[in-house]
Every structure is written in structure tokens, then in C-alpha cells.
Tab-separated table of C-alpha atoms in Angstrom:
chain	number	residue	atom	x	y	z
A	1	MET	CA	108.632	106.120	110.994
A	2	PRO	CA	106.563	105.678	107.832
A	3	GLU	CA	102.857	105.906	108.612
A	4	GLY	CA	100.122	106.711	106.122
A	5	LEU	CA	101.234	110.337	105.857
A	6	GLU	CA	104.789	109.354	104.991
A	7	ALA	CA	103.489	106.863	102.427
A	8	GLU	CA	101.554	109.720	100.801
A	9	ILE	CA	104.705	111.847	100.685
A	10	TYR	CA	106.517	108.924	99.064
A	11	ARG	CA	103.651	108.468	96.598
A	12	ARG	CA	104.047	112.057	95.485
A	13	GLY	CA	107.786	111.525	95.136
A	14	ALA	CA	107.203	108.361	93.111
A	15	GLU	CA	105.202	110.361	90.570
A	16	ARG	CA	108.570	111.459	89.160
A	17	ALA	CA	108.970	107.878	87.919
A	18	ILE	CA	105.754	107.829	85.882
A	19	GLY	CA	106.290	107.226	82.174
A	20	ARG	CA	109.870	105.979	82.579
A	21	ARG	CA	110.897	102.543	81.313
A	22	ILE	CA	112.760	100.219	83.679
A	23	GLU	CA	116.114	98.907	82.488
A	24	SER	CA	117.266	96.896	85.508
A	25	VAL	CA	116.105	95.887	88.988
A	26	LEU	CA	118.050	95.034	92.126
A	27	ILE	CA	116.276	93.614	95.166
A	28	ASP	CA	117.299	92.229	98.536
A	29	GLU	CA	117.592	88.472	98.106
A	30	ARG	CA	115.791	87.959	101.434
A	31	GLN	CA	112.548	89.346	100.021
A	32	GLU	CA	109.803	86.760	99.584
A	33	MET	CA	109.354	87.647	95.888
A	34	ALA	CA	113.009	88.399	95.148
A	35	MET	CA	113.058	85.932	92.245
A	36	GLU	CA	109.831	87.104	90.603
A	37	ILE	CA	110.036	90.895	90.854
A	38	PRO	CA	113.028	91.712	88.609
A	39	GLY	CA	111.762	89.704	85.646
A	40	ALA	CA	108.278	91.135	86.020
A	41	LEU	CA	109.445	94.756	86.098
A	42	ILE	CA	112.271	94.918	83.539
A	43	ARG	CA	111.228	96.723	80.333
A	44	GLY	CA	108.027	97.811	81.987
A	45	SER	CA	107.063	101.421	82.607
A	46	ILE	CA	105.363	102.971	85.613
A	47	VAL	CA	102.003	104.456	84.650
A	48	ALA	CA	100.561	105.451	88.044
A	49	ALA	CA	101.526	105.901	91.695
A	50	ARG	CA	98.699	105.189	94.141
A	51	ARG	CA	98.412	104.652	97.888
A	52	ILE	CA	96.124	102.982	100.348
A	53	GLY	CA	97.031	103.298	103.988
A	54	LYS	CA	100.760	102.714	104.419
A	55	LEU	CA	101.086	100.866	101.111
A	56	LEU	CA	102.528	102.531	98.000
A	57	LEU	CA	101.150	101.015	94.786
A	58	LEU	CA	103.036	101.432	91.519
A	59	ASP	CA	101.062	100.361	88.447
A	60	LEU	CA	103.122	99.113	85.517
A	61	GLU	CA	102.263	98.598	81.893
A	62	GLN	CA	104.034	95.997	79.794
A	63	ALA	CA	102.935	92.642	78.317
A	64	GLY	CA	100.358	92.483	81.075
A	65	ALA	CA	99.376	95.072	83.661
A	66	LEU	CA	100.637	94.511	87.191
A	67	THR	CA	101.110	96.427	90.425
A	68	LEU	CA	104.125	96.578	92.698
A	69	GLY	CA	103.261	97.134	96.345
A	70	ILE	CA	105.852	98.752	98.621
A	71	HIS	CA	105.468	98.812	102.397
A	72	PHE	CA	108.227	100.831	104.018
A	73	GLY	CA	108.233	99.091	107.404
A	74	MET	CA	109.576	101.214	110.248
A	75	THR	CA	112.652	102.727	108.633
A	76	GLY	CA	112.313	102.565	104.837
A	77	ARG	CA	112.878	105.726	102.761
A	78	LEU	CA	112.162	106.344	99.096
A	79	VAL	CA	114.839	108.081	97.023
A	80	VAL	CA	114.187	109.081	93.394
A	81	ASP	CA	117.037	110.416	91.229
A	82	GLY	CA	119.061	111.167	94.334
A	83	ARG	CA	116.268	113.149	96.003
A	84	ALA	CA	114.473	111.875	99.101
A	85	PRO	CA	110.953	113.253	99.678
A	86	ILE	CA	111.671	112.777	103.397
A	87	GLY	CA	115.236	113.586	104.369
A	88	ALA	CA	115.255	111.674	107.656
A	89	LEU	CA	112.732	109.638	109.597
A	90	GLU	CA	112.092	109.937	113.302
A	91	TYR	CA	113.603	107.026	115.237
A	92	SER	CA	115.807	105.991	112.297
A	93	SER	CA	119.281	106.718	110.999
A	94	GLY	CA	119.770	109.910	109.026
A	95	ARG	CA	122.425	108.250	106.869
A	96	ASP	CA	121.829	107.202	103.277
A	97	ASP	CA	124.143	104.196	103.202
A	98	PRO	CA	124.123	102.439	99.784
A	99	GLY	CA	124.507	99.167	101.668
A	100	TRP	CA	120.988	99.698	103.004
A	101	ASP	CA	119.364	99.812	99.561
A	102	ARG	CA	116.853	96.944	99.571
A	103	PHE	CA	115.271	97.707	96.201
A	104	ALA	CA	116.406	99.773	93.246
A	105	VAL	CA	115.167	100.243	89.702
A	106	THR	CA	117.344	101.913	87.100
A	107	PHE	CA	115.452	103.618	84.290
A	108	GLU	CA	116.539	103.719	80.668
A	109	ASP	CA	117.211	107.452	81.069
A	110	GLY	CA	119.806	106.649	83.765
A	111	GLY	CA	117.741	107.710	86.764
A	112	VAL	CA	117.264	105.486	89.790
A	113	MET	CA	114.405	104.924	92.239
A	114	ARG	CA	115.360	103.027	95.379
A	115	VAL	CA	114.221	102.126	98.865
A	116	ASN	CA	116.864	102.540	101.554
A	117	ASP	CA	116.133	100.691	104.802
A	118	PRO	CA	118.703	100.069	107.567
A	119	ARG	CA	116.523	97.498	109.339
A	120	ARG	CA	115.430	95.456	106.308
A	121	TRP	CA	111.739	95.706	107.260
A	122	ALA	CA	110.490	97.172	103.980
A	123	ARG	CA	108.517	94.710	101.850
A	124	PHE	CA	107.966	94.450	98.092
A	125	VAL	CA	105.087	92.429	96.636
A	126	LEU	CA	103.605	91.958	93.177
A	127	ASP	CA	99.841	92.501	92.958
A	128	PRO	CA	99.281	92.866	96.724
A	129	VAL	CA	95.895	91.883	98.145
A	130	VAL	CA	94.498	95.263	99.198
A	131	GLU	CA	91.021	93.893	99.935
A	132	ARG	CA	92.256	92.977	103.416
A	133	LEU	CA	92.755	96.651	104.216
A	134	GLY	CA	90.098	98.896	105.670
A	135	PRO	CA	89.211	102.252	104.105
A	136	ASP	CA	92.003	104.802	103.933
A	137	PHE	CA	92.303	107.074	106.951
A	138	PHE	CA	91.672	110.149	104.794
A	139	THR	CA	88.239	108.859	103.743
A	140	VAL	CA	87.006	106.717	106.649
A	141	THR	CA	83.469	107.510	107.862
A	142	ALA	CA	81.832	107.458	111.267
A	143	ASP	CA	79.398	104.783	110.091
A	144	HIS	CA	82.264	102.497	109.114
A	145	LEU	CA	84.011	102.983	112.445
A	146	LEU	CA	80.843	102.400	114.456
A	147	SER	CA	80.303	99.143	112.586
A	148	ALA	CA	83.934	98.099	113.121
A	149	PHE	CA	83.830	99.007	116.827
A	150	ASP	CA	80.678	96.992	117.465
A	151	ARG	CA	81.369	94.353	120.142
A	152	ARG	CA	85.133	95.066	120.098
A	153	ARG	CA	86.380	95.010	123.679
A	154	ALA	CA	89.924	96.009	122.711
A	155	PRO	CA	91.079	99.548	123.563
A	156	LEU	CA	90.127	102.203	121.040
A	157	LYS	CA	93.732	102.854	120.053
A	158	SER	CA	94.363	99.164	119.440
A	159	VAL	CA	91.413	98.923	117.050
A	160	LEU	CA	92.417	102.090	115.189
A	161	LEU	CA	95.886	100.638	114.610
A	162	ASP	CA	94.346	97.556	112.983
A	163	GLN	CA	94.937	98.138	109.268
A	164	GLY	CA	91.946	95.930	108.489
A	165	VAL	CA	89.763	98.503	110.263
A	166	VAL	CA	91.384	101.696	108.970
A	167	ALA	CA	94.384	101.737	106.635
A	168	GLY	CA	97.030	104.338	107.363
A	169	PHE	CA	97.010	105.081	111.059
A	170	GLY	CA	100.275	104.529	112.898
A	171	ASN	CA	101.286	105.153	116.481
A	172	MET	CA	101.986	108.886	116.319
A	173	CYS	CA	98.966	109.772	114.169
A	174	VAL	CA	96.577	107.860	116.422
A	175	ASP	CA	97.940	109.532	119.556
A	176	GLU	CA	97.662	112.942	117.895
A	177	ILE	CA	94.092	112.567	116.628
A	178	LEU	CA	92.864	111.046	119.896
A	179	TRP	CA	94.482	113.925	121.807
A	180	GLN	CA	92.960	116.512	119.472
A	181	ALA	CA	89.522	114.823	119.647
A	182	ALA	CA	89.658	114.457	123.451
A	183	LEU	CA	89.198	110.679	123.357
A	184	SER	CA	90.850	108.169	125.641
A	185	PRO	CA	92.994	105.517	123.937
A	186	MET	CA	92.056	103.110	126.729
A	187	THR	CA	88.272	103.028	126.282
A	188	PRO	CA	86.921	99.766	124.837
A	189	ALA	CA	86.054	100.521	121.218
A	190	ARG	CA	82.500	99.217	121.631
A	191	ASP	CA	81.854	101.803	124.376
A	192	VAL	CA	82.731	104.874	122.320
A	193	PRO	CA	79.474	106.771	121.619
A	194	ARG	CA	78.465	107.916	118.157
A	195	ALA	CA	79.042	111.586	118.957
A	196	ALA	CA	82.629	110.818	119.960
A	197	VAL	CA	83.232	108.746	116.822
A	198	GLU	CA	81.869	111.555	114.656
A	199	ARG	CA	84.137	114.006	116.455
A	200	PHE	CA	87.120	111.725	115.833
A	201	VAL	CA	86.374	111.619	112.087
A	202	GLN	CA	85.951	115.397	111.894
A	203	VAL	CA	89.246	115.964	113.708
A	204	ALA	CA	91.060	113.431	111.512
A	205	ARG	CA	89.805	115.111	108.338
A	206	ALA	CA	91.066	118.472	109.565
A	207	HIS	CA	94.374	117.521	111.170
A	208	LEU	CA	95.729	114.755	108.940
A	209	PRO	CA	95.998	117.058	105.880
A	210	ALA	CA	97.529	119.769	108.067
A	211	MET	CA	100.160	117.347	109.399
A	212	LEU	CA	100.843	116.166	105.866
A	213	ASP	CA	101.442	119.747	104.730
A	214	ARG	CA	103.843	120.289	107.649
A	215	GLY	CA	105.872	117.179	106.864
A	216	GLY	CA	104.216	114.034	108.231
A	217	SER	CA	103.188	112.096	111.309
A	218	ASN	CA	105.859	113.717	113.489
A	219	CYS	CA	104.392	117.193	112.886
A	220	GLY	CA	101.430	117.176	115.244
A	221	THR	CA	101.160	118.826	118.646
A	222	ILE	CA	102.137	115.581	120.372
A	223	ASP	CA	105.410	115.551	118.473
A	224	PRO	CA	108.596	113.596	119.253
A	225	PRO	CA	110.000	116.226	121.678
A	226	ILE	CA	106.764	116.140	123.701
A	227	ARG	CA	106.712	112.345	123.544
A	228	ALA	CA	110.252	112.261	124.920
A	229	ALA	CA	110.052	115.025	127.553
A	230	LEU	CA	106.438	114.517	128.673
A	231	PRO	CA	105.764	118.148	129.684
A	232	PRO	CA	102.346	119.266	130.955
A	233	CYS	CA	99.526	118.761	128.481
A	234	PRO	CA	99.597	121.613	125.916
A	235	ARG	CA	95.812	121.873	126.138
A	236	ASP	CA	95.049	121.911	129.856
A	237	GLY	CA	98.378	121.833	131.702
A	238	ALA	CA	97.615	118.487	133.393
A	239	PRO	CA	100.289	115.772	133.543
A	240	LEU	CA	100.605	113.754	130.363
A	241	HIS	CA	100.815	109.981	130.768
A	242	ARG	CA	103.047	107.473	129.012
A	243	ASP	CA	101.416	104.048	128.838
A	244	ARG	CA	101.437	101.025	126.553
A	245	VAL	CA	98.440	100.097	124.436
A	246	ALA	CA	98.604	97.192	122.004
A	247	GLY	CA	102.320	97.024	122.763
A	248	ARG	CA	102.857	100.612	121.585
A	249	THR	CA	104.023	103.612	123.575
A	250	THR	CA	100.997	105.843	124.093
A	251	ILE	CA	101.058	109.509	125.113
A	252	TRP	CA	97.791	110.942	126.329
A	253	CYS	CA	96.102	113.264	128.839
A	254	PRO	CA	93.696	111.534	131.262
A	255	THR	CA	92.274	114.935	132.230
A	256	HIS	CA	90.734	116.033	128.936
A	257	GLN	CA	90.743	112.760	126.953
A	258	VAL	CA	87.478	111.397	128.317
A	259	GLU	CA	84.446	110.158	126.396
A	260	ARG	CA	81.490	112.517	126.312
């Protein structure tokens, strides 16, 4: 499923579109801005591919500068010139059915960039409001988190999944970093001590780039096979637990994931 790491992989893939002029645009008619987007993009050229959190931002230059925001939902994949930066997503179909294309731009050179999404959850917005998002999960600081956690009674995992607190974390990345940092997902955010928050940030800065290099949010220690089979904890051999936090399946080890 596309989390912040997958969005970064897609951003890198989208760099192949930079400098290319758009000839035509197709978009799912159910999209909120389906009427506005084609006219705004045609004859424009992509000048930059950026990302914040799970949101891919494509800057275009034409009569007036504008930005197209792409959120991939749970099952959206980017394909550029027939090549997909991610071949298949966890918990999604591995097929590339043309009937699932929800957005496609054809460039004047004949190439195509498209978003293929079997569940129709991907979203496309002109000039998205990014000010609502928290700092990106690659750059978040302990001071920011401590301020955001202040007086928050919600479980730590729930707060970390709030994109207004930190942009980019999804279910698998949060479980992985909390497991690596030995922090319970259940602890009220306001009760997490500074030392634990600093440890979380240090672990995130080390492990998120490593997971990105390996292929994305499914490439941590608490990977999909472990999530499915629930073997003993790879760190201490204690039983792993499967619970629900903020409505999301949560895999964790109550033995070593304790605040200290």
C-alpha cells in the first residue's frame, strides 16, 4: 500500500516526465476536479517532481505556474512510459489492467504517465493545500513531536498516523519504527517521555532510508509475512500481538515495546 516511502519511489519515477510537454489528459470522471484538470494541464510541461508525506507534487509551467497533487490511496500505482517504479503493491492486485487507469497524460513525444488504481481511491487535485500537513517523516524532529503529543490522550500510534502531525507515516512504517524503537503503540502520546521520543526520531532517520533502499514500507523486519504468520518476536522471542489501534491492524511485542 502506498505510504510515504512508496510516494518517494513514485516521485523518483515521475522525474522521467520532467521537461516533457503534455499533449492530452484523461481522468476518471468521478474525480472532484475532473473538469478542471485536463484544461489546466494540456500544453503544459512538468518542471519538478516533489513530495511531502504521501503526496506527490508535480509542478507545471505554462501560462501560469500550478501544481498537480497526486495521492495514491491504498492501491494506486504510477507507471511512466510502460515502466512501474513499484511492480506490485502489498494487499493489492498485481495486474496492470488498462481499465483501472484513473489518470493518464500523453506527452508530445508519445510517452505516457498514468496512475493505475483498481479501487479508485487515488485522488488528483490542482494546487493542493499542503499547509494542513505536518513535517515530512524524513525530517520530523523530537521537539515537534513533543509539542504535538502534548495533552494528546490518543494512543501513540494513532497520533503518528495523523498526517497533520507527521506527513508520510502509514500503518506498516509506524509498526516497524515503533518495534525498532521499543515503544508501545498503545501508550497515550502525552505520556511518552522525551528520551523515548528522541529515540523514535533517531530510529526513524536510520530505518526509513534503509527501507526505502530495500523497496518500501513492506521491507522492514515486521514485514507482511511476519504480520500474517505472527511468529515469535524476532528481537526477544516473546509472542507478538495483533491488535487494533485507530482502526488499523497493529503488530507489536508487549515484552520489549515498553516506555523507558
